[in-house]
Amino acid sequence: MLPYKKDKTLRALIKLIGEKPALLITPPDLINCVAEEGMDQERLEKTLNDLFLEGYIDLVYSERQKERVYCITLCKKGKEYERARKEIVRGLVYKLIVTAIFAVISFVFGLILKAIFT
């Protein structure tokens, strides 16, 4: 699992890219899509660079009409992120359900023992 800001940024990128091989986007447009409070261009570039270094995305900087543009491609790790995230959540839910079931069983077993020995 990624920290909150990286998670939110990567999920926005996955949604924007969809089935396309790459995405061309300007920093203001990406900041609007991420919709993170306090996110500015400097923090966005740091987050994108971190995602690049961790192998989630391939990032190329470019300029179009004197405006910075990001060319972003999802790497294998980035494409598998949503599935891995869902598996982690599914595992946590499973563990919570099993724990609750065993708690109920223990409570009922305790009541039965109390009834037998009193």
PDB file of C-alpha atoms in Angstrom:
ATOM      1  CA  MET A   1       0.000   0.000   0.000  1.00  0.00           C
ATOM      2  CA  LEU A   2       1.151   3.481  -0.788  1.00  0.00           C
ATOM      3  CA  PRO A   3       0.874   6.529   1.457  1.00  0.00           C
ATOM      4  CA  TYR A   4      -2.302   8.585   1.034  1.00  0.00           C
ATOM      5  CA  LYS A   5      -1.052  11.231  -1.425  1.00  0.00           C
ATOM      6  CA  LYS A   6       0.769   8.755  -3.643  1.00  0.00           C
ATOM      7  CA  ASP A   7      -2.235   6.424  -3.556  1.00  0.00           C
ATOM      8  CA  LYS A   8      -4.637   9.182  -4.539  1.00  0.00           C
ATOM      9  CA  THR A   9      -2.322  10.422  -7.307  1.00  0.00           C
ATOM     10  CA  LEU A  10      -1.736   6.939  -8.733  1.00  0.00           C
ATOM     11  CA  ARG A  11      -5.445   6.094  -8.648  1.00  0.00           C
ATOM     12  CA  ALA A  12      -6.208   9.354 -10.508  1.00  0.00           C
ATOM     13  CA  LEU A  13      -3.562   8.483 -13.103  1.00  0.00           C
ATOM     14  CA  ILE A  14      -4.953   4.971 -13.555  1.00  0.00           C
ATOM     15  CA  LYS A  15      -8.431   6.422 -14.049  1.00  0.00           C
ATOM     16  CA  LEU A  16      -7.199   9.042 -16.546  1.00  0.00           C
ATOM     17  CA  ILE A  17      -5.058   6.651 -18.578  1.00  0.00           C
ATOM     18  CA  GLY A  18      -7.670   3.910 -18.786  1.00  0.00           C
ATOM     19  CA  GLU A  19      -6.815   1.624 -21.715  1.00  0.00           C
ATOM     20  CA  LYS A  20      -4.604   4.167 -23.479  1.00  0.00           C
ATOM     21  CA  PRO A  21      -0.871   3.463 -23.660  1.00  0.00           C
ATOM     22  CA  ALA A  22       0.139   6.904 -22.327  1.00  0.00           C
ATOM     23  CA  LEU A  23      -1.201  10.203 -21.042  1.00  0.00           C
ATOM     24  CA  LEU A  24      -0.205  13.762 -21.904  1.00  0.00           C
ATOM     25  CA  ILE A  25      -1.366  16.179 -19.221  1.00  0.00           C
ATOM     26  CA  THR A  26      -0.414  19.566 -17.817  1.00  0.00           C
ATOM     27  CA  PRO A  27       0.278  20.035 -14.092  1.00  0.00           C
ATOM     28  CA  PRO A  28      -2.831  22.174 -13.418  1.00  0.00           C
ATOM     29  CA  ASP A  29      -5.078  19.589 -15.089  1.00  0.00           C
ATOM     30  CA  LEU A  30      -3.514  16.768 -13.087  1.00  0.00           C
ATOM     31  CA  ILE A  31      -3.797  18.740  -9.834  1.00  0.00           C
ATOM     32  CA  ASN A  32      -7.526  19.240 -10.560  1.00  0.00           C
ATOM     33  CA  CYS A  33      -7.957  15.511 -11.231  1.00  0.00           C
ATOM     34  CA  VAL A  34      -6.152  14.503  -8.042  1.00  0.00           C
ATOM     35  CA  ALA A  35      -8.237  17.033  -6.067  1.00  0.00           C
ATOM     36  CA  GLU A  36      -5.881  16.873  -3.087  1.00  0.00           C
ATOM     37  CA  GLU A  37      -6.001  19.788  -0.677  1.00  0.00           C
ATOM     38  CA  GLY A  38      -2.664  21.572  -0.473  1.00  0.00           C
ATOM     39  CA  MET A  39      -1.372  19.947  -3.683  1.00  0.00           C
ATOM     40  CA  ASP A  40       0.696  22.351  -5.715  1.00  0.00           C
ATOM     41  CA  GLN A  41       2.996  21.819  -8.690  1.00  0.00           C
ATOM     42  CA  GLU A  42       6.079  21.263  -6.508  1.00  0.00           C
ATOM     43  CA  ARG A  43       4.382  18.548  -4.406  1.00  0.00           C
ATOM     44  CA  LEU A  44       2.873  17.001  -7.513  1.00  0.00           C
ATOM     45  CA  GLU A  45       6.295  16.730  -9.164  1.00  0.00           C
ATOM     46  CA  LYS A  46       7.761  15.190  -6.000  1.00  0.00           C
ATOM     47  CA  THR A  47       4.918  12.655  -5.828  1.00  0.00           C
ATOM     48  CA  LEU A  48       5.242  11.798  -9.529  1.00  0.00           C
ATOM     49  CA  ASN A  49       9.012  11.458  -9.170  1.00  0.00           C
ATOM     50  CA  ASP A  50       8.532   9.130  -6.186  1.00  0.00           C
ATOM     51  CA  LEU A  51       6.066   7.000  -8.171  1.00  0.00           C
ATOM     52  CA  PHE A  52       8.602   6.923 -11.018  1.00  0.00           C
ATOM     53  CA  LEU A  53      11.443   5.853  -8.715  1.00  0.00           C
ATOM     54  CA  GLU A  54       9.272   3.147  -7.143  1.00  0.00           C
ATOM     55  CA  GLY A  55       8.476   1.718 -10.585  1.00  0.00           C
ATOM     56  CA  TYR A  56       4.769   2.519 -10.813  1.00  0.00           C
ATOM     57  CA  ILE A  57       4.969   4.947 -13.740  1.00  0.00           C
ATOM     58  CA  ASP A  58       7.283   6.013 -16.511  1.00  0.00           C
ATOM     59  CA  LEU A  59       7.539   9.800 -16.516  1.00  0.00           C
ATOM     60  CA  VAL A  60       8.842  12.128 -19.233  1.00  0.00           C
ATOM     61  CA  TYR A  61       8.766  15.921 -18.985  1.00  0.00           C
ATOM     62  CA  SER A  62       8.069  17.941 -22.101  1.00  0.00           C
ATOM     63  CA  GLU A  63       7.082  21.455 -23.091  1.00  0.00           C
ATOM     64  CA  ARG A  64       4.241  22.473 -25.344  1.00  0.00           C
ATOM     65  CA  GLN A  65       3.792  26.141 -26.136  1.00  0.00           C
ATOM     66  CA  LYS A  66       6.083  27.056 -23.207  1.00  0.00           C
ATOM     67  CA  GLU A  67       3.926  25.055 -20.813  1.00  0.00           C
ATOM     68  CA  ARG A  68       5.205  21.995 -18.965  1.00  0.00           C
ATOM     69  CA  VAL A  69       3.529  18.735 -19.947  1.00  0.00           C
ATOM     70  CA  TYR A  70       3.886  15.294 -18.390  1.00  0.00           C
ATOM     71  CA  CYS A  71       3.963  12.191 -20.542  1.00  0.00           C
ATOM     72  CA  ILE A  72       2.974   9.389 -18.176  1.00  0.00           C
ATOM     73  CA  THR A  73       2.920   5.674 -18.927  1.00  0.00           C
ATOM     74  CA  LEU A  74       1.894   3.035 -16.401  1.00  0.00           C
ATOM     75  CA  CYS A  75       4.531   0.393 -15.704  1.00  0.00           C
ATOM     76  CA  LYS A  76       3.660  -3.204 -14.820  1.00  0.00           C
ATOM     77  CA  LYS A  77       3.606  -2.380 -11.111  1.00  0.00           C
ATOM     78  CA  GLY A  78       1.256   0.555 -11.749  1.00  0.00           C
ATOM     79  CA  LYS A  79      -1.134  -1.547 -13.828  1.00  0.00           C
ATOM     80  CA  GLU A  80      -1.320  -4.176 -11.084  1.00  0.00           C
ATOM     81  CA  TYR A  81      -1.778  -1.654  -8.260  1.00  0.00           C
ATOM     82  CA  GLU A  82      -5.602  -1.652  -8.174  1.00  0.00           C
ATOM     83  CA  ARG A  83      -5.758  -5.449  -8.145  1.00  0.00           C
ATOM     84  CA  ALA A  84      -3.156  -5.676  -5.362  1.00  0.00           C
ATOM     85  CA  ARG A  85      -4.987  -3.010  -3.377  1.00  0.00           C
ATOM     86  CA  LYS A  86      -8.288  -4.887  -3.702  1.00  0.00           C
ATOM     87  CA  GLU A  87      -6.594  -8.110  -2.573  1.00  0.00           C
ATOM     88  CA  ILE A  88      -5.229  -6.397   0.537  1.00  0.00           C
ATOM     89  CA  VAL A  89      -8.657  -4.965   1.395  1.00  0.00           C
ATOM     90  CA  ARG A  90     -10.298  -8.325   0.732  1.00  0.00           C
ATOM     91  CA  GLY A  91      -7.757 -10.018   3.034  1.00  0.00           C
ATOM     92  CA  LEU A  92      -8.417  -7.519   5.820  1.00  0.00           C
ATOM     93  CA  VAL A  93     -12.185  -7.953   5.529  1.00  0.00           C
ATOM     94  CA  TYR A  94     -11.766 -11.738   5.615  1.00  0.00           C
ATOM     95  CA  LYS A  95      -9.627 -11.531   8.768  1.00  0.00           C
ATOM     96  CA  LEU A  96     -12.166  -9.260  10.469  1.00  0.00           C
ATOM     97  CA  ILE A  97     -15.050 -11.589   9.634  1.00  0.00           C
ATOM     98  CA  VAL A  98     -13.152 -14.644  10.894  1.00  0.00           C
ATOM     99  CA  THR A  99     -12.246 -12.795  14.093  1.00  0.00           C
ATOM    100  CA  ALA A 100     -15.878 -11.783  14.667  1.00  0.00           C
ATOM    101  CA  ILE A 101     -17.091 -15.346  14.078  1.00  0.00           C
ATOM    102  CA  PHE A 102     -14.592 -16.769  16.546  1.00  0.00           C
ATOM    103  CA  ALA A 103     -15.539 -14.090  19.086  1.00  0.00           C
ATOM    104  CA  VAL A 104     -19.205 -15.102  18.824  1.00  0.00           C
ATOM    105  CA  ILE A 105     -18.304 -18.802  19.076  1.00  0.00           C
ATOM    106  CA  SER A 106     -16.157 -18.123  22.152  1.00  0.00           C
ATOM    107  CA  PHE A 107     -18.967 -16.128  23.764  1.00  0.00           C
ATOM    108  CA  VAL A 108     -21.531 -18.877  23.137  1.00  0.00           C
ATOM    109  CA  PHE A 109     -19.104 -21.553  24.357  1.00  0.00           C
ATOM    110  CA  GLY A 110     -18.516 -19.501  27.510  1.00  0.00           C
ATOM    111  CA  LEU A 111     -22.279 -19.240  28.129  1.00  0.00           C
ATOM    112  CA  ILE A 112     -22.665 -23.005  27.685  1.00  0.00           C
ATOM    113  CA  LEU A 113     -19.833 -23.716  30.141  1.00  0.00           C
ATOM    114  CA  LYS A 114     -21.290 -21.227  32.614  1.00  0.00           C
ATOM    115  CA  ALA A 115     -24.692 -22.911  32.362  1.00  0.00           C
ATOM    116  CA  ILE A 116     -23.170 -26.360  32.870  1.00  0.00           C
ATOM    117  CA  PHE A 117     -21.057 -25.501  35.899  1.00  0.00           C
ATOM    118  CA  THR A 118     -23.513 -23.289  37.801  1.00  0.00           C
TER     119      THR A 118
END
